[in-house]
PDB file of C-alpha atoms in Angstrom:
ATOM      1  CA  MET S 231       0.000   0.000   0.000  1.00  0.00           C
ATOM      2  CA  SER S 232       1.334   3.424  -0.965  1.00  0.00           C
ATOM      3  CA  LEU S 233       0.922   6.395   1.321  1.00  0.00           C
ATOM      4  CA  LEU S 234       0.595  10.018   0.274  1.00  0.00           C
ATOM      5  CA  LYS S 235       3.824  11.955   0.883  1.00  0.00           C
ATOM      6  CA  PRO S 236       3.571  14.685   1.959  1.00  0.00           C
ATOM      7  CA  ASP S 237       0.165  15.005   3.533  1.00  0.00           C
ATOM      8  CA  VAL S 238      -2.195  17.606   2.125  1.00  0.00           C
ATOM      9  CA  GLY S 239      -1.081  21.059   3.188  1.00  0.00           C
ATOM     10  CA  PRO S 240      -1.928  24.727   2.723  1.00  0.00           C
ATOM     11  CA  ALA S 241      -0.033  24.973  -0.592  1.00  0.00           C
ATOM     12  CA  ASP S 242      -2.211  22.295  -2.217  1.00  0.00           C
ATOM     13  CA  HIS S 243      -5.037  23.191  -4.597  1.00  0.00           C
ATOM     14  CA  ALA S 244      -8.171  22.105  -2.747  1.00  0.00           C
ATOM     15  CA  GLN S 245     -11.920  22.298  -3.181  1.00  0.00           C
ATOM     16  CA  GLY S 246     -14.139  21.736  -0.184  1.00  0.00           C
ATOM     17  CA  PRO S 247     -13.363  22.208   3.484  1.00  0.00           C
ATOM     18  CA  ARG S 248      -9.716  21.523   4.247  1.00  0.00           C
ATOM     19  CA  ASP S 249     -10.820  19.945   7.522  1.00  0.00           C
ATOM     20  CA  ALA S 250     -13.299  17.611   5.806  1.00  0.00           C
ATOM     21  CA  PRO S 251     -13.351  14.061   7.185  1.00  0.00           C
ATOM     22  CA  LEU S 252     -12.606  12.637   3.720  1.00  0.00           C
ATOM     23  CA  VAL S 253      -9.757  13.826   1.519  1.00  0.00           C
ATOM     24  CA  LEU S 254      -9.499  12.687  -2.092  1.00  0.00           C
ATOM     25  CA  VAL S 255      -6.232  13.522  -3.861  1.00  0.00           C
ATOM     26  CA  GLU S 256      -5.782  13.108  -7.593  1.00  0.00           C
ATOM     27  CA  TYR S 257      -2.431  13.162  -9.333  1.00  0.00           C
ATOM     28  CA  GLY S 258      -3.387  14.146 -12.847  1.00  0.00           C
ATOM     29  CA  ASP S 259      -2.149  15.098 -16.288  1.00  0.00           C
ATOM     30  CA  PHE S 260      -4.283  17.462 -18.373  1.00  0.00           C
ATOM     31  CA  GLN S 261      -3.455  15.640 -21.603  1.00  0.00           C
ATOM     32  CA  CYS S 262      -4.042  12.116 -20.252  1.00  0.00           C
ATOM     33  CA  PRO S 263      -7.222  10.630 -21.763  1.00  0.00           C
ATOM     34  CA  TYR S 264      -7.845   8.584 -18.606  1.00  0.00           C
ATOM     35  CA  CYS S 265      -7.691  11.748 -16.508  1.00  0.00           C
ATOM     36  CA  GLY S 266     -10.146  13.297 -18.940  1.00  0.00           C
ATOM     37  CA  GLU S 267     -12.489  10.362 -18.325  1.00  0.00           C
ATOM     38  CA  GLN S 268     -11.968  10.695 -14.553  1.00  0.00           C
ATOM     39  CA  TYR S 269     -12.800  14.419 -14.517  1.00  0.00           C
ATOM     40  CA  PRO S 270     -16.641  14.125 -14.654  1.00  0.00           C
ATOM     41  CA  GLU S 271     -16.528  11.201 -12.220  1.00  0.00           C
ATOM     42  CA  ILE S 272     -14.696  13.358  -9.658  1.00  0.00           C
ATOM     43  CA  LYS S 273     -17.177  16.199 -10.220  1.00  0.00           C
ATOM     44  CA  ALA S 274     -20.046  13.779  -9.491  1.00  0.00           C
ATOM     45  CA  VAL S 275     -18.296  12.529  -6.343  1.00  0.00           C
ATOM     46  CA  GLN S 276     -17.780  16.100  -5.142  1.00  0.00           C
ATOM     47  CA  ALA S 277     -21.443  16.933  -5.715  1.00  0.00           C
ATOM     48  CA  ALA S 278     -22.606  13.825  -3.860  1.00  0.00           C
ATOM     49  CA  MET S 279     -20.256  14.144  -0.887  1.00  0.00           C
ATOM     50  CA  GLY S 280     -20.586  17.901  -0.288  1.00  0.00           C
ATOM     51  CA  ASP S 281     -18.773  19.249   2.763  1.00  0.00           C
ATOM     52  CA  ASP S 282     -17.685  15.753   3.829  1.00  0.00           C
ATOM     53  CA  LEU S 283     -15.064  15.825   1.051  1.00  0.00           C
ATOM     54  CA  CYS S 284     -11.980  17.858   0.322  1.00  0.00           C
ATOM     55  CA  PHE S 285     -10.698  17.284  -3.215  1.00  0.00           C
ATOM     56  CA  VAL S 286      -7.045  18.040  -3.935  1.00  0.00           C
ATOM     57  CA  PHE S 287      -5.396  18.132  -7.349  1.00  0.00           C
ATOM     58  CA  ARG S 288      -1.666  17.638  -7.796  1.00  0.00           C
ATOM     59  CA  HIS S 289       0.184  17.784 -11.105  1.00  0.00           C
ATOM     60  CA  PHE S 290       1.758  14.673 -12.590  1.00  0.00           C
ATOM     61  CA  PRO S 291       2.405  15.526 -16.240  1.00  0.00           C
ATOM     62  CA  LEU S 292       3.726  12.579 -18.210  1.00  0.00           C
ATOM     63  CA  ALA S 293       5.739  14.782 -20.539  1.00  0.00           C
ATOM     64  CA  GLU S 294       7.183  12.071 -22.758  1.00  0.00           C
ATOM     65  CA  ALA S 295       3.754  10.682 -23.622  1.00  0.00           C
ATOM     66  CA  HIS S 296       1.899  14.012 -23.436  1.00  0.00           C
ATOM     67  CA  PRO S 297       4.008  16.866 -24.844  1.00  0.00           C
ATOM     68  CA  HIS S 298       1.480  19.587 -23.930  1.00  0.00           C
ATOM     69  CA  ALA S 299       0.875  18.442 -20.359  1.00  0.00           C
ATOM     70  CA  VAL S 300       3.598  20.505 -18.710  1.00  0.00           C
ATOM     71  CA  HIS S 301       2.551  23.835 -20.219  1.00  0.00           C
ATOM     72  CA  ALA S 302      -1.088  23.005 -19.434  1.00  0.00           C
ATOM     73  CA  ALA S 303      -0.138  22.400 -15.788  1.00  0.00           C
ATOM     74  CA  GLU S 304       1.913  25.591 -15.735  1.00  0.00           C
ATOM     75  CA  LEU S 305      -1.056  27.512 -17.138  1.00  0.00           C
ATOM     76  CA  THR S 306      -3.200  26.433 -14.180  1.00  0.00           C
ATOM     77  CA  GLU S 307      -0.478  27.724 -11.877  1.00  0.00           C
ATOM     78  CA  ALA S 308      -0.377  31.045 -13.730  1.00  0.00           C
ATOM     79  CA  ALA S 309      -4.168  31.214 -13.449  1.00  0.00           C
ATOM     80  CA  ASP S 310      -3.844  30.534  -9.730  1.00  0.00           C
ATOM     81  CA  THR S 311      -1.962  33.817  -9.299  1.00  0.00           C
ATOM     82  CA  VAL S 312      -5.228  35.596 -10.160  1.00  0.00           C
ATOM     83  CA  GLY S 313      -7.485  33.186  -8.276  1.00  0.00           C
ATOM     84  CA  LYS S 314      -8.534  31.098 -11.280  1.00  0.00           C
ATOM     85  CA  PHE S 315      -6.801  27.752 -10.759  1.00  0.00           C
ATOM     86  CA  TRP S 316     -10.011  25.722 -10.646  1.00  0.00           C
ATOM     87  CA  GLU S 317     -11.595  27.593 -13.551  1.00  0.00           C
ATOM     88  CA  MET S 318      -8.548  26.795 -15.677  1.00  0.00           C
ATOM     89  CA  HIS S 319      -8.378  23.208 -14.372  1.00  0.00           C
ATOM     90  CA  ASP S 320     -11.972  22.637 -15.471  1.00  0.00           C
ATOM     91  CA  ARG S 321     -11.543  24.415 -18.782  1.00  0.00           C
ATOM     92  CA  LEU S 322      -8.497  22.343 -19.739  1.00  0.00           C
ATOM     93  CA  TYR S 323     -10.257  19.065 -18.996  1.00  0.00           C
ATOM     94  CA  GLU S 324     -13.357  20.247 -20.857  1.00  0.00           C
ATOM     95  CA  HIS S 325     -11.211  21.174 -23.888  1.00  0.00           C
ATOM     96  CA  GLN S 326      -8.653  18.400 -23.577  1.00  0.00           C
ATOM     97  CA  SER S 327      -8.032  18.137 -27.316  1.00  0.00           C
ATOM     98  CA  GLU S 328      -6.919  21.803 -27.401  1.00  0.00           C
ATOM     99  CA  LEU S 329      -3.718  21.933 -25.359  1.00  0.00           C
ATOM    100  CA  ASP S 330      -1.020  23.111 -27.763  1.00  0.00           C
ATOM    101  CA  ASP S 331       0.502  26.497 -26.867  1.00  0.00           C
ATOM    102  CA  ARG S 332      -1.739  28.407 -29.260  1.00  0.00           C
ATOM    103  CA  SER S 333      -4.843  26.816 -27.746  1.00  0.00           C
ATOM    104  CA  LEU S 334      -3.548  27.432 -24.233  1.00  0.00           C
ATOM    105  CA  ALA S 335      -3.197  31.123 -25.108  1.00  0.00           C
ATOM    106  CA  GLY S 336      -6.844  31.071 -26.149  1.00  0.00           C
ATOM    107  CA  HIS S 337      -7.863  29.463 -22.860  1.00  0.00           C
ATOM    108  CA  ALA S 338      -5.896  32.119 -21.007  1.00  0.00           C
ATOM    109  CA  ARG S 339      -7.687  34.898 -22.909  1.00  0.00           C
ATOM    110  CA  ALA S 340     -11.063  33.249 -22.332  1.00  0.00           C
ATOM    111  CA  LEU S 341     -10.504  33.466 -18.575  1.00  0.00           C
ATOM    112  CA  GLY S 342      -9.183  37.019 -18.720  1.00  0.00           C
ATOM    113  CA  LEU S 343      -5.498  36.280 -18.181  1.00  0.00           C
ATOM    114  CA  ASP S 344      -3.359  38.928 -19.840  1.00  0.00           C
ATOM    115  CA  GLU S 345      -0.663  38.253 -22.406  1.00  0.00           C
ATOM    116  CA  ALA S 346       2.146  38.958 -19.933  1.00  0.00           C
ATOM    117  CA  LEU S 347       0.819  36.323 -17.548  1.00  0.00           C
ATOM    118  CA  PHE S 348       0.523  33.797 -20.368  1.00  0.00           C
ATOM    119  CA  GLN S 349       4.127  34.578 -21.349  1.00  0.00           C
ATOM    120  CA  THR S 350       5.193  33.365 -17.892  1.00  0.00           C
ATOM    121  CA  VAL S 351       3.903  29.923 -18.914  1.00  0.00           C
ATOM    122  CA  LEU S 352       6.016  29.912 -22.076  1.00  0.00           C
ATOM    123  CA  ASP S 353       8.973  31.091 -19.981  1.00  0.00           C
ATOM    124  CA  GLU S 354       8.347  28.133 -17.645  1.00  0.00           C
ATOM    125  CA  GLU S 355       8.143  30.304 -14.515  1.00  0.00           C
ATOM    126  CA  TYR S 356       5.873  27.717 -12.855  1.00  0.00           C
ATOM    127  CA  GLU S 357       8.020  24.719 -13.724  1.00  0.00           C
ATOM    128  CA  GLY S 358       9.205  24.424 -10.110  1.00  0.00           C
ATOM    129  CA  ARG S 359       5.679  24.194  -8.697  1.00  0.00           C
ATOM    130  CA  VAL S 360       4.643  21.565 -11.241  1.00  0.00           C
ATOM    131  CA  ARG S 361       7.891  19.640 -10.683  1.00  0.00           C
ATOM    132  CA  HIS S 362       7.322  19.724  -6.917  1.00  0.00           C
ATOM    133  CA  ASP S 363       3.928  18.041  -7.317  1.00  0.00           C
ATOM    134  CA  PHE S 364       5.429  15.509  -9.706  1.00  0.00           C
ATOM    135  CA  LEU S 365       8.175  14.595  -7.227  1.00  0.00           C
ATOM    136  CA  THR S 366       5.667  14.201  -4.372  1.00  0.00           C
ATOM    137  CA  GLY S 367       3.834  11.805  -6.662  1.00  0.00           C
ATOM    138  CA  VAL S 368       6.983   9.798  -7.268  1.00  0.00           C
ATOM    139  CA  ARG S 369       7.591   9.639  -3.489  1.00  0.00           C
ATOM    140  CA  SER S 370       3.987   8.474  -3.056  1.00  0.00           C
ATOM    141  CA  GLY S 371       4.387   5.643  -5.551  1.00  0.00           C
ATOM    142  CA  VAL S 372       2.529   7.264  -8.446  1.00  0.00           C
ATOM    143  CA  ASN S 373       3.534   5.741 -11.772  1.00  0.00           C
ATOM    144  CA  GLY S 374       0.592   6.712 -13.970  1.00  0.00           C
ATOM    145  CA  THR S 375      -2.422   8.959 -14.135  1.00  0.00           C
ATOM    146  CA  PRO S 376      -4.920   9.400 -12.752  1.00  0.00           C
ATOM    147  CA  SER S 377      -3.703   8.194  -9.358  1.00  0.00           C
ATOM    148  CA  LEU S 378      -6.053   8.590  -6.423  1.00  0.00           C
ATOM    149  CA  PHE S 379      -5.440   8.704  -2.693  1.00  0.00           C
ATOM    150  CA  ILE S 380      -8.182   8.642  -0.086  1.00  0.00           C
ATOM    151  CA  ASN S 381      -7.283   9.904   3.384  1.00  0.00           C
ATOM    152  CA  GLY S 382      -3.616   9.445   2.595  1.00  0.00           C
ATOM    153  CA  GLU S 383      -3.756   5.898   1.187  1.00  0.00           C
ATOM    154  CA  ARG S 384      -3.513   4.997  -2.467  1.00  0.00           C
ATOM    155  CA  TYR S 385      -6.782   3.819  -3.960  1.00  0.00           C
ATOM    156  CA  ASP S 386      -6.633   1.388  -6.876  1.00  0.00           C
ATOM    157  CA  GLY S 387     -10.250   0.214  -6.932  1.00  0.00           C
ATOM    158  CA  PRO S 388     -13.054   1.126  -9.325  1.00  0.00           C
ATOM    159  CA  ARG S 389     -12.982   4.811 -10.258  1.00  0.00           C
ATOM    160  CA  ASP S 390     -16.512   5.408 -11.458  1.00  0.00           C
ATOM    161  CA  ALA S 391     -18.525   7.909  -9.437  1.00  0.00           C
ATOM    162  CA  GLY S 392     -20.940   5.311  -8.071  1.00  0.00           C
ATOM    163  CA  SER S 393     -18.178   3.095  -6.665  1.00  0.00           C
ATOM    164  CA  LEU S 394     -16.250   6.037  -5.219  1.00  0.00           C
ATOM    165  CA  ILE S 395     -19.361   7.519  -3.613  1.00  0.00           C
ATOM    166  CA  GLU S 396     -20.319   4.171  -2.112  1.00  0.00           C
ATOM    167  CA  LEU S 397     -16.817   3.723  -0.666  1.00  0.00           C
ATOM    168  CA  LEU S 398     -16.606   7.271   0.668  1.00  0.00           C
ATOM    169  CA  LYS S 399     -20.038   7.060   2.302  1.00  0.00           C
ATOM    170  CA  ALA S 400     -19.060   3.768   3.945  1.00  0.00           C
ATOM    171  CA  MET S 401     -15.824   5.325   5.199  1.00  0.00           C
ATOM    172  CA  ARG S 402     -17.741   8.306   6.573  1.00  0.00           C
ATOM    173  CA  GLU S 403     -20.222   6.017   8.324  1.00  0.00           C
ATOM    174  CA  LEU S 404     -17.352   4.114   9.968  1.00  0.00           C
ATOM    175  CA  GLN S 405     -15.839   7.404  11.102  1.00  0.00           C
ATOM    176  CA  LEU S 406     -19.142   8.459  12.651  1.00  0.00           C
ATOM    177  CA  GLN S 407     -19.559   5.123  14.406  1.00  0.00           C
ATOM    178  CA  GLY S 408     -16.063   5.359  15.805  1.00  0.00           C
ATOM    179  CA  SER S 409     -16.543   8.819  17.277  1.00  0.00           C
TER     180      SER S 409
END
């Protein structure tokens, strides 16, 4: 069993209460077709679990297989500087076939990011942040995407929304019984 290293912290990109009883971490790659398939499943899980779930996204671009993944990840980091990480995250998964640099510039414009901020992506100013996530994934035993961790433990079971929701609800029930 692989454990998440490091634990979720304040620098992580998170949706939902950070003190939620259930924490779902995804190591993802914006160009990975399997991550694209996982995206709506995670959205459904978030909707079903509400405030019982904190969802965290960490970058794990598989650059050799997905040549646009690194710049896509860096674009989300640039967007984060103006409070639009999650908007860009969603947009890139919803337009996964449009991730070359020209398309990324269009996504940046669509969310109101200026040309100078987009240039920081091309200049790889966010490479360190993306690399940091990648290295935490390696330390956590990630070797492909998407990789999921639930409450710090790697999850390799079924990834459809129904299965994840069922598991998370059962985990929450056990937590409530134990308290």
